[in-house]
Structures are given as structure tokens and as C-alpha cells.
Amino acid sequence: MKNILFLLLIFCSINASSQSRYITKNGHIQFFSEAPLENIDANNHQVAGILDLTKNEVAISLLIKSFKFDKSLMEEHFNENYLESDKFPKASFSGSFQSKEVINPNKNGSYPVTVDGKLTLHGVTKAIQTTGILTVAKNQVIAKTKFQISIKDYNIKIPTLVIKNIAEIVDVTVELPFTLETK
Amino acid sequence: MGHQLIKMKLQKIKIASVIIGVLVPICLVYISTNQFNNQAPKCSIKTITVDELLKSFIRNETIATQQYLNKVIQVRGKISSIGLLKDNQVEIALKGTRYKSILCTLNPEQLFGIINSIEINSEVLIEGKCIGFLNDVYLKKCTVFKSVKQNC
């Protein structure tokens, strides 16, 4: 009887852990630069990510060339001159998060979280901390956060000629609609 | 007399507007569907299957990236999904393994009429520029060819 209970417990824990991994391939990340001469808005709707609610971990990655700009010339400069996407085709983030409450994937609700992790962009990895919201709703978890990055920190060089066109601090908005990973 | 002339002119304008109104949409639909069906894939471009492309990235991502990044390639495979991204780009997935596939965003020039012309599970040849690998291989500015056979 004890053995059966033990096996049942193991089965339940395996099942619980398999129920806590969420994935996305269509996350959205926006870069917004507000500068005296112009505002630049770039959007990437092909962000991939994994969210593990058992380990409270998150990892996301994206291709620089998936960013879309309003002006194709801006997109060209972004890829060729600033982000050097041929040399550094990807950006990634991996980190862990803390929540005051236990995040229950079976209970709908919003959970404020603090995320600590490492952001790799343009071949430079930096530690960042941000706050965000995890919204749980029916096999889906939507992660939202906003933070700022200094382009200098990531060794992104802007020529003096266009210094008034690009902000030194860029706003980053993230929205990741994670769905439960099916086995 | 003058009144009759004006009447005749008005009638001619009416007939011309009706002809233009009917013919122009018919021509547009004909051009768009014909472009999709008859355009032939270029023989000079490297053609590869979904499995071969995925395997090369899984085996050695660095070498595969050097080989395919920024290159226009043709990939042969089965459509597993057709979706609309939030920025209104159409994304077609070619069936790979359970978690990995080839994701292609379509060339806006090919959008008109294409959605009704292709189906899930149909065999296609997709030509597009490889922009990298995450869990999937990404192609952009893709053109879809219904016929998988090439006349090379």
C-alpha cells in the first residue's frame, strides 16, 4: 500500500512539473527611441521563449533581422551599422523571477514579479533587473514587462552625424503570450 | 440637338464606367492568381528539404549559420500552419519535428490571393531569405510555389 502511494506521489509530481512549462513563438518586443529629430519604433513579433513555473525561470531569444521598422532605410541601418546582425544575429535573455505569491497555473489571476537575469545583445551580456506582470488564464500565461537599456552598455556605436536621431536610452516593451507545452 | 448630344455622351460615359468597373477587378484577380500559379522557382537557387535544413542547424548551428544566413534558399516541405502575426505579416510553417519547423514570413507582393490558394498539409516549395535559427529556422520575404517539381 505504501509503495502504491509512493508511486502515485511520484506520478503526481511528474505530472505537475510537466504542467508548468509554457512556450511561445510569437512573442512581441518593441524598441522605442525618442530623440530630438525623430522617434524610432521597431517591432519583432517572432520572439521565442520558455517559461517554467516550477523553477520560476524564463528564457527568451529573438533574431535581430525579425525587427520591422516603418522605414526600410532605418531597418537597413539598424541591421548593418548598429546591431551588426550578420555578426550577432540573435539577442537573448535568461533569468529567474520572484513573486510574493505562489503562481498557480490552474488559477486565473495576475501576479507581479521581479525578474533578474542576463540580457545578451550585440555580443555583450549584462545583468538586468526588471519588474513585470504574469497573467494566468486558461492554459496561457501572458508575461509583460517594460525596461530601458543604454545602447552604450551594449557597445552599439552611433555615428556623431545621426546622434540627434537616436536616443542613448531605448525603451523596451515585452509581451509574451505563453501557452502550455503539450507532451 | 445639343441636348441629344449631351445625352449620347452621358450614355457613352456610363457604358465606359460599367466596362471599367467590371474589367478592372477581373484583370486584377487574374493577374494575382496567375502570378502565384505560373511563376517558376529559380533553378540557380539551392533547394533543400525541411529535414535536411533542420538537421544541419541541429548538428552544428555555427556551420549552418555560416552556410545559410542571408542566403536565398528554396525549401521543400508540407505546410503545417498558416498564421497572421500581429503586425499583419503572414507566417507559414513547414512541418518539421514536433517542436521544430521552418517559419516563413511572406513577401507582401505575393499576399493578394494567396491565402485561398494554399492549404494545410499541401506540398510546396518556398523560396526565401534565411535570417537565422532559434528553435526553428526563419525565412523572410518568402514566395510560395504550389508545384514542388522544378523544370531544371
mmCIF file of C-alpha atoms in Angstrom:
data_model
loop_
_atom_site.group_PDB
_atom_site.id
_atom_site.type_symbol
_atom_site.label_atom_id
_atom_site.label_comp_id
_atom_site.label_asym_id
_atom_site.label_seq_id
_atom_site.Cartn_x
_atom_site.Cartn_y
_atom_site.Cartn_z
ATOM 1 C CA MET A 1 0.000 0.000 0.000
ATOM 2 C CA LYS A 2 2.832 2.371 0.932
ATOM 3 C CA ASN A 3 4.568 1.573 -2.364
ATOM 4 C CA ILE A 4 1.420 2.360 -4.351
ATOM 5 C CA LEU A 5 1.035 5.663 -2.528
ATOM 6 C CA PHE A 6 4.705 6.452 -3.163
ATOM 7 C CA LEU A 7 4.350 5.686 -6.899
ATOM 8 C CA LEU A 8 1.191 7.776 -7.048
ATOM 9 C CA LEU A 9 3.039 10.671 -5.400
ATOM 10 C CA ILE A 10 5.889 10.411 -7.930
ATOM 11 C CA PHE A 11 3.415 10.263 -10.812
ATOM 12 C CA CYS A 12 1.593 13.323 -9.487
ATOM 13 C CA SER A 13 4.821 15.302 -9.063
ATOM 14 C CA ILE A 14 5.995 14.403 -12.610
ATOM 15 C CA ASN A 15 2.608 15.396 -13.952
ATOM 16 C CA ALA A 16 2.677 18.654 -12.012
ATOM 17 C CA SER A 17 6.121 19.534 -13.337
ATOM 18 C CA SER A 18 5.122 18.718 -16.931
ATOM 19 C CA GLN A 19 2.135 21.042 -16.482
ATOM 20 C CA SER A 20 4.321 24.012 -15.721
ATOM 21 C CA ARG A 21 6.313 24.554 -18.911
ATOM 22 C CA TYR A 22 4.952 27.144 -21.264
ATOM 23 C CA ILE A 23 6.277 28.124 -24.670
ATOM 24 C CA THR A 24 5.829 30.903 -27.199
ATOM 25 C CA LYS A 25 6.997 31.530 -30.739
ATOM 26 C CA ASN A 26 5.033 34.722 -31.316
ATOM 27 C CA GLY A 27 6.150 36.978 -28.511
ATOM 28 C CA HIS A 28 6.386 40.713 -29.155
ATOM 29 C CA ILE A 29 9.287 43.005 -28.331
ATOM 30 C CA GLN A 30 9.287 46.683 -29.183
ATOM 31 C CA PHE A 31 12.255 49.064 -29.210
ATOM 32 C CA PHE A 32 11.342 52.716 -28.953
ATOM 33 C CA SER A 33 13.851 55.508 -29.280
ATOM 34 C CA GLU A 34 12.776 59.095 -28.648
ATOM 35 C CA ALA A 35 15.288 61.582 -29.990
ATOM 36 C CA PRO A 36 15.155 65.336 -30.833
ATOM 37 C CA LEU A 37 14.940 64.776 -34.608
ATOM 38 C CA GLU A 38 12.816 61.642 -34.831
ATOM 39 C CA ASN A 39 11.222 58.775 -32.956
ATOM 40 C CA ILE A 40 12.135 55.259 -33.972
ATOM 41 C CA ASP A 41 9.808 52.345 -33.380
ATOM 42 C CA ALA A 42 10.862 48.761 -34.155
ATOM 43 C CA ASN A 43 8.736 45.675 -33.585
ATOM 44 C CA ASN A 44 9.566 41.977 -33.543
ATOM 45 C CA HIS A 45 6.617 39.555 -33.450
ATOM 46 C CA GLN A 46 8.641 36.338 -33.693
ATOM 47 C CA VAL A 47 10.125 36.148 -30.217
ATOM 48 C CA ALA A 48 10.598 32.601 -28.920
ATOM 49 C CA GLY A 49 10.543 31.750 -25.230
ATOM 50 C CA ILE A 50 10.129 29.173 -22.472
ATOM 51 C CA LEU A 51 8.567 29.828 -19.086
ATOM 52 C CA ASP A 52 8.950 27.286 -16.305
ATOM 53 C CA LEU A 53 6.599 27.933 -13.402
ATOM 54 C CA THR A 54 8.084 25.117 -11.265
ATOM 55 C CA LYS A 55 11.576 26.570 -11.355
ATOM 56 C CA ASN A 56 10.380 30.190 -11.777
ATOM 57 C CA GLU A 57 12.645 30.577 -14.790
ATOM 58 C CA VAL A 58 12.232 32.291 -18.120
ATOM 59 C CA ALA A 59 14.340 32.274 -21.289
ATOM 60 C CA ILE A 60 13.700 34.165 -24.488
ATOM 61 C CA SER A 61 15.528 34.609 -27.765
ATOM 62 C CA LEU A 62 14.960 36.543 -30.959
ATOM 63 C CA LEU A 63 16.513 37.224 -34.323
ATOM 64 C CA ILE A 64 17.629 40.816 -34.889
ATOM 65 C CA LYS A 65 16.573 40.599 -38.537
ATOM 66 C CA SER A 66 12.961 39.950 -37.457
ATOM 67 C CA PHE A 67 12.615 43.580 -36.289
ATOM 68 C CA LYS A 68 10.371 45.599 -38.580
ATOM 69 C CA PHE A 69 10.647 49.356 -38.961
ATOM 70 C CA ASP A 70 8.342 51.868 -40.630
ATOM 71 C CA LYS A 71 11.156 52.942 -42.936
ATOM 72 C CA SER A 72 13.174 50.293 -44.740
ATOM 73 C CA LEU A 73 16.279 52.510 -44.664
ATOM 74 C CA MET A 74 16.103 52.578 -40.857
ATOM 75 C CA GLU A 75 15.847 48.770 -40.830
ATOM 76 C CA GLU A 76 18.926 48.575 -43.044
ATOM 77 C CA HIS A 77 20.971 50.901 -40.793
ATOM 78 C CA PHE A 78 19.771 49.080 -37.657
ATOM 79 C CA ASN A 79 20.942 45.725 -39.044
ATOM 80 C CA GLU A 80 24.084 46.736 -40.882
ATOM 81 C CA ASN A 81 25.544 49.622 -38.892
ATOM 82 C CA TYR A 82 24.250 49.497 -35.313
ATOM 83 C CA LEU A 83 23.262 45.956 -34.325
ATOM 84 C CA GLU A 84 25.526 44.266 -36.913
ATOM 85 C CA SER A 85 23.051 41.440 -37.304
ATOM 86 C CA ASP A 86 25.283 39.409 -39.629
ATOM 87 C CA LYS A 87 27.875 39.203 -36.866
ATOM 88 C CA PHE A 88 25.396 38.987 -33.968
ATOM 89 C CA PRO A 89 22.160 37.519 -35.401
ATOM 90 C CA LYS A 90 20.464 36.833 -32.048
ATOM 91 C CA ALA A 91 19.587 38.547 -28.786
ATOM 92 C CA SER A 92 18.609 36.548 -25.731
ATOM 93 C CA PHE A 93 17.553 36.819 -22.129
ATOM 94 C CA SER A 94 17.532 34.179 -19.441
ATOM 95 C CA GLY A 95 16.653 34.692 -15.847
ATOM 96 C CA SER A 96 14.572 33.816 -12.859
ATOM 97 C CA PHE A 97 11.703 35.598 -11.215
ATOM 98 C CA GLN A 98 10.295 36.065 -7.749
ATOM 99 C CA SER A 99 6.706 36.530 -6.834
ATOM 100 C CA LYS A 100 5.239 37.330 -3.419
ATOM 101 C CA GLU A 101 2.527 34.776 -4.123
ATOM 102 C CA VAL A 102 2.903 31.216 -5.400
ATOM 103 C CA ILE A 103 1.953 31.275 -9.078
ATOM 104 C CA ASN A 104 -0.796 28.740 -9.535
ATOM 105 C CA PRO A 105 -1.164 27.813 -13.241
ATOM 106 C CA ASN A 106 -4.628 26.398 -12.547
ATOM 107 C CA LYS A 107 -5.957 29.616 -11.050
ATOM 108 C CA ASN A 108 -6.621 32.643 -13.208
ATOM 109 C CA GLY A 109 -5.064 35.838 -11.930
ATOM 110 C CA SER A 110 -2.288 38.399 -12.216
ATOM 111 C CA TYR A 111 0.995 38.059 -10.389
ATOM 112 C CA PRO A 112 3.509 40.925 -10.081
ATOM 113 C CA VAL A 113 7.046 39.541 -10.437
ATOM 114 C CA THR A 114 10.622 40.758 -10.172
ATOM 115 C CA VAL A 115 12.898 39.314 -12.818
ATOM 116 C CA ASP A 116 16.689 39.029 -12.555
ATOM 117 C CA GLY A 117 18.676 37.800 -15.495
ATOM 118 C CA LYS A 118 21.212 38.316 -18.202
ATOM 119 C CA LEU A 119 20.497 40.092 -21.460
ATOM 120 C CA THR A 120 22.769 39.389 -24.427
ATOM 121 C CA LEU A 121 22.632 41.923 -27.229
ATOM 122 C CA HIS A 122 25.231 42.811 -29.868
ATOM 123 C CA GLY A 123 27.549 40.196 -28.360
ATOM 124 C CA VAL A 124 27.542 41.869 -24.914
ATOM 125 C CA THR A 125 25.954 40.219 -21.865
ATOM 126 C CA LYS A 126 24.743 42.406 -18.992
ATOM 127 C CA ALA A 127 22.806 41.657 -15.829
ATOM 128 C CA ILE A 128 19.419 43.358 -15.685
ATOM 129 C CA GLN A 129 16.564 43.515 -13.220
ATOM 130 C CA THR A 130 13.021 44.434 -14.133
ATOM 131 C CA THR A 131 9.517 44.104 -12.826
ATOM 132 C CA GLY A 132 6.602 42.667 -14.713
ATOM 133 C CA ILE A 133 3.213 41.004 -14.582
ATOM 134 C CA LEU A 134 2.366 37.367 -15.245
ATOM 135 C CA THR A 135 -1.295 36.903 -16.126
ATOM 136 C CA VAL A 136 -2.610 33.343 -15.889
ATOM 137 C CA ALA A 137 -5.694 32.496 -17.930
ATOM 138 C CA LYS A 138 -6.736 29.021 -19.151
ATOM 139 C CA ASN A 139 -3.513 27.222 -20.168
ATOM 140 C CA GLN A 140 -1.996 30.550 -21.090
ATOM 141 C CA VAL A 141 0.380 32.844 -19.241
ATOM 142 C CA ILE A 142 0.972 36.328 -20.599
ATOM 143 C CA ALA A 143 4.204 37.930 -19.434
ATOM 144 C CA LYS A 144 4.529 41.700 -19.715
ATOM 145 C CA THR A 145 7.401 43.966 -18.794
ATOM 146 C CA LYS A 146 8.966 47.291 -19.708
ATOM 147 C CA PHE A 147 12.533 48.384 -19.115
ATOM 148 C CA GLN A 148 15.204 50.639 -20.519
ATOM 149 C CA ILE A 149 18.627 49.860 -21.902
ATOM 150 C CA SER A 150 21.544 52.118 -22.595
ATOM 151 C CA ILE A 151 22.893 51.419 -26.073
ATOM 152 C CA LYS A 152 26.421 52.289 -24.844
ATOM 153 C CA ASP A 153 26.259 49.344 -22.417
ATOM 154 C CA TYR A 154 25.916 47.004 -25.375
ATOM 155 C CA ASN A 155 28.741 48.564 -27.347
ATOM 156 C CA ILE A 156 26.365 49.905 -30.000
ATOM 157 C CA LYS A 157 28.077 52.848 -31.650
ATOM 158 C CA ILE A 158 26.088 55.662 -33.184
ATOM 159 C CA PRO A 159 27.912 57.982 -35.625
ATOM 160 C CA THR A 160 28.010 61.634 -34.465
ATOM 161 C CA LEU A 161 26.199 62.656 -37.641
ATOM 162 C CA VAL A 162 22.989 60.918 -36.525
ATOM 163 C CA ILE A 163 23.388 61.389 -32.776
ATOM 164 C CA LYS A 164 20.219 63.549 -32.675
ATOM 165 C CA ASN A 165 18.234 60.819 -34.464
ATOM 166 C CA ILE A 166 18.807 58.033 -31.962
ATOM 167 C CA ALA A 167 18.291 58.107 -28.201
ATOM 168 C CA GLU A 168 21.029 56.898 -25.861
ATOM 169 C CA ILE A 169 18.420 55.186 -23.715
ATOM 170 C CA VAL A 170 15.960 52.949 -25.517
ATOM 171 C CA ASP A 171 12.596 51.787 -24.133
ATOM 172 C CA VAL A 172 11.978 48.054 -24.439
ATOM 173 C CA THR A 173 8.412 46.709 -24.153
ATOM 174 C CA VAL A 174 7.875 42.962 -23.918
ATOM 175 C CA GLU A 175 4.673 40.929 -24.268
ATOM 176 C CA LEU A 176 4.951 37.148 -24.373
ATOM 177 C CA PRO A 177 1.814 35.011 -24.745
ATOM 178 C CA PHE A 178 2.996 31.634 -23.420
ATOM 179 C CA THR A 179 0.871 28.529 -23.979
ATOM 180 C CA LEU A 180 1.130 25.255 -22.127
ATOM 181 C CA GLU A 181 3.645 22.905 -23.705
ATOM 182 C CA THR A 182 1.832 19.784 -24.896
ATOM 183 C CA LYS A 183 3.523 16.420 -24.392
ATOM 184 C CA MET B 1 -29.871 68.821 -80.958
ATOM 185 C CA GLY B 2 -27.332 69.918 -78.348
ATOM 186 C CA HIS B 3 -29.401 68.231 -75.677
ATOM 187 C CA GLN B 4 -29.292 64.922 -77.609
ATOM 188 C CA LEU B 5 -25.527 65.149 -77.992
ATOM 189 C CA ILE B 6 -25.090 65.576 -74.230
ATOM 190 C CA LYS B 7 -27.409 62.608 -73.649
ATOM 191 C CA MET B 8 -25.365 60.429 -76.008
ATOM 192 C CA LYS B 9 -22.107 61.487 -74.347
ATOM 193 C CA LEU B 10 -23.539 60.683 -70.912
ATOM 194 C CA GLN B 11 -24.594 57.244 -72.169
ATOM 195 C CA LYS B 12 -21.086 56.595 -73.520
ATOM 196 C CA ILE B 13 -19.573 57.604 -70.154
ATOM 197 C CA LYS B 14 -21.999 55.264 -68.352
ATOM 198 C CA ILE B 15 -21.077 52.327 -70.639
ATOM 199 C CA ALA B 16 -17.343 53.066 -70.237
ATOM 200 C CA SER B 17 -17.668 53.208 -66.400
ATOM 201 C CA VAL B 18 -19.525 49.880 -66.340
ATOM 202 C CA ILE B 19 -16.868 48.242 -68.547
ATOM 203 C CA ILE B 20 -14.023 49.640 -66.403
ATOM 204 C CA GLY B 21 -15.826 48.699 -63.181
ATOM 205 C CA VAL B 22 -16.243 45.086 -64.301
ATOM 206 C CA LEU B 23 -12.998 44.547 -66.219
ATOM 207 C CA VAL B 24 -10.503 46.075 -63.781
ATOM 208 C CA PRO B 25 -11.347 43.773 -60.801
ATOM 209 C CA ILE B 26 -11.407 40.726 -63.138
ATOM 210 C CA CYS B 27 -7.973 41.643 -64.513
ATOM 211 C CA LEU B 28 -6.550 42.203 -61.002
ATOM 212 C CA VAL B 29 -7.761 38.810 -59.777
ATOM 213 C CA TYR B 30 -6.471 37.131 -62.961
ATOM 214 C CA ILE B 31 -3.036 38.748 -62.656
ATOM 215 C CA SER B 32 -2.651 37.912 -58.960
ATOM 216 C CA THR B 33 -3.717 34.256 -59.199
ATOM 217 C CA ASN B 34 -1.799 33.731 -62.415
ATOM 218 C CA GLN B 35 1.333 35.180 -60.866
ATOM 219 C CA PHE B 36 1.055 32.702 -57.991
ATOM 220 C CA ASN B 37 0.301 29.653 -60.113
ATOM 221 C CA ASN B 38 2.626 30.170 -63.040
ATOM 222 C CA GLN B 39 5.708 31.734 -61.503
ATOM 223 C CA ALA B 40 8.517 29.204 -61.697
ATOM 224 C CA PRO B 41 11.098 28.725 -58.953
ATOM 225 C CA LYS B 42 14.607 29.757 -59.949
ATOM 226 C CA CYS B 43 16.877 26.825 -60.776
ATOM 227 C CA SER B 44 20.048 28.638 -59.701
ATOM 228 C CA ILE B 45 18.951 28.739 -56.035
ATOM 229 C CA LYS B 46 19.921 25.944 -53.633
ATOM 230 C CA THR B 47 16.991 23.615 -52.911
ATOM 231 C CA ILE B 48 16.797 21.632 -49.675
ATOM 232 C CA THR B 49 14.162 19.660 -47.779
ATOM 233 C CA VAL B 50 12.815 20.701 -44.361
ATOM 234 C CA ASP B 51 14.527 17.710 -42.717
ATOM 235 C CA GLU B 52 17.899 18.451 -44.289
ATOM 236 C CA LEU B 53 17.759 22.116 -43.264
ATOM 237 C CA LEU B 54 16.704 21.391 -39.677
ATOM 238 C CA LYS B 55 19.299 18.624 -39.308
ATOM 239 C CA SER B 56 22.116 20.872 -40.437
ATOM 240 C CA PHE B 57 21.173 23.522 -37.819
ATOM 241 C CA ILE B 58 20.726 20.925 -35.064
ATOM 242 C CA ARG B 59 24.026 19.185 -35.932
ATOM 243 C CA ASN B 60 26.130 22.367 -35.901
ATOM 244 C CA GLU B 61 24.407 25.727 -35.625
ATOM 245 C CA THR B 62 27.589 27.747 -36.251
ATOM 246 C CA ILE B 63 28.424 25.968 -39.514
ATOM 247 C CA ALA B 64 24.792 26.019 -40.677
ATOM 248 C CA THR B 65 24.542 29.743 -39.876
ATOM 249 C CA GLN B 66 27.676 30.419 -41.947
ATOM 250 C CA GLN B 67 26.213 28.317 -44.749
ATOM 251 C CA TYR B 68 22.673 29.727 -44.854
ATOM 252 C CA LEU B 69 22.466 33.141 -43.104
ATOM 253 C CA ASN B 70 21.345 35.858 -45.558
ATOM 254 C CA LYS B 71 21.207 33.350 -48.399
ATOM 255 C CA VAL B 72 18.090 32.917 -50.527
ATOM 256 C CA ILE B 73 17.192 29.228 -50.442
ATOM 257 C CA GLN B 74 14.320 27.027 -51.574
ATOM 258 C CA VAL B 75 12.828 24.657 -49.034
ATOM 259 C CA ARG B 76 10.586 21.750 -49.963
ATOM 260 C CA GLY B 77 8.020 20.578 -47.419
ATOM 261 C CA LYS B 78 4.471 20.281 -46.144
ATOM 262 C CA ILE B 79 2.551 23.255 -44.759
ATOM 263 C CA SER B 80 1.680 22.689 -41.091
ATOM 264 C CA SER B 81 0.128 26.073 -40.335
ATOM 265 C CA ILE B 82 -0.739 29.437 -41.828
ATOM 266 C CA GLY B 83 -0.994 32.273 -39.357
ATOM 267 C CA LEU B 84 -1.227 36.017 -39.184
ATOM 268 C CA LEU B 85 1.304 37.793 -36.976
ATOM 269 C CA LYS B 86 0.162 40.827 -35.021
ATOM 270 C CA ASP B 87 1.887 43.135 -37.478
ATOM 271 C CA ASN B 88 -0.232 41.591 -40.276
ATOM 272 C CA GLN B 89 2.590 39.539 -41.735
ATOM 273 C CA VAL B 90 1.500 36.105 -42.939
ATOM 274 C CA GLU B 91 3.634 33.326 -41.462
ATOM 275 C CA ILE B 92 3.676 29.857 -42.998
ATOM 276 C CA ALA B 93 5.164 26.948 -41.056
ATOM 277 C CA LEU B 94 6.649 23.961 -42.857
ATOM 278 C CA LYS B 95 6.284 20.750 -40.897
ATOM 279 C CA GLY B 96 9.482 19.561 -39.242
ATOM 280 C CA THR B 97 9.837 17.669 -35.982
ATOM 281 C CA ARG B 98 7.414 18.042 -33.084
ATOM 282 C CA TYR B 99 8.953 21.266 -31.793
ATOM 283 C CA LYS B 100 10.983 22.479 -34.753
ATOM 284 C CA SER B 101 9.838 23.784 -38.098
ATOM 285 C CA ILE B 102 10.639 26.260 -40.841
ATOM 286 C CA LEU B 103 8.857 29.580 -40.303
ATOM 287 C CA CYS B 104 8.446 31.751 -43.371
ATOM 288 C CA THR B 105 7.028 35.270 -43.486
ATOM 289 C CA LEU B 106 5.572 36.005 -46.880
ATOM 290 C CA ASN B 107 6.661 38.559 -49.375
ATOM 291 C CA PRO B 108 3.930 41.262 -49.228
ATOM 292 C CA GLU B 109 3.821 41.286 -53.042
ATOM 293 C CA GLN B 110 2.523 37.709 -53.013
ATOM 294 C CA LEU B 111 -0.155 38.210 -50.387
ATOM 295 C CA PHE B 112 -3.024 39.071 -52.702
ATOM 296 C CA GLY B 113 -4.994 35.920 -53.377
ATOM 297 C CA ILE B 114 -2.502 33.550 -51.789
ATOM 298 C CA ILE B 115 -4.445 32.551 -48.686
ATOM 299 C CA ASN B 116 -7.193 30.920 -50.733
ATOM 300 C CA SER B 117 -4.715 29.139 -52.966
ATOM 301 C CA ILE B 118 -2.787 27.078 -50.400
ATOM 302 C CA GLU B 119 -3.888 24.525 -47.833
ATOM 303 C CA ILE B 120 -2.548 22.880 -44.696
ATOM 304 C CA ASN B 121 -0.687 19.629 -45.494
ATOM 305 C CA SER B 122 -0.107 20.631 -49.102
ATOM 306 C CA GLU B 123 3.393 20.077 -50.525
ATOM 307 C CA VAL B 124 5.052 23.338 -51.517
ATOM 308 C CA LEU B 125 8.380 24.824 -52.413
ATOM 309 C CA ILE B 126 9.148 28.015 -50.533
ATOM 310 C CA GLU B 127 11.814 30.450 -51.594
ATOM 311 C CA GLY B 128 13.040 32.944 -49.020
ATOM 312 C CA LYS B 129 15.992 34.571 -47.287
ATOM 313 C CA CYS B 130 17.312 32.689 -44.257
ATOM 314 C CA ILE B 131 17.624 35.046 -41.283
ATOM 315 C CA GLY B 132 18.663 32.540 -38.621
ATOM 316 C CA PHE B 133 17.750 29.783 -36.203
ATOM 317 C CA LEU B 134 16.151 29.894 -32.765
ATOM 318 C CA ASN B 135 14.192 26.725 -32.161
ATOM 319 C CA ASP B 136 13.018 26.941 -35.750
ATOM 320 C CA VAL B 137 14.673 28.114 -38.938
ATOM 321 C CA TYR B 138 13.375 31.530 -40.016
ATOM 322 C CA LEU B 139 12.973 32.670 -43.615
ATOM 323 C CA LYS B 140 11.684 36.086 -44.662
ATOM 324 C CA LYS B 141 10.368 37.658 -47.898
ATOM 325 C CA CYS B 142 9.139 34.224 -48.915
ATOM 326 C CA THR B 143 7.440 33.205 -52.140
ATOM 327 C CA VAL B 144 5.363 30.026 -52.209
ATOM 328 C CA PHE B 145 5.279 27.746 -55.225
ATOM 329 C CA LYS B 146 2.478 25.212 -55.331
ATOM 330 C CA SER B 147 4.257 22.817 -57.653
ATOM 331 C CA VAL B 148 7.182 21.092 -55.940
ATOM 332 C CA LYS B 149 8.671 19.848 -59.213
ATOM 333 C CA GLN B 150 11.227 22.048 -60.858
ATOM 334 C CA ASN B 151 11.899 22.050 -64.566
ATOM 335 C CA CYS B 152 15.668 22.313 -64.258
#
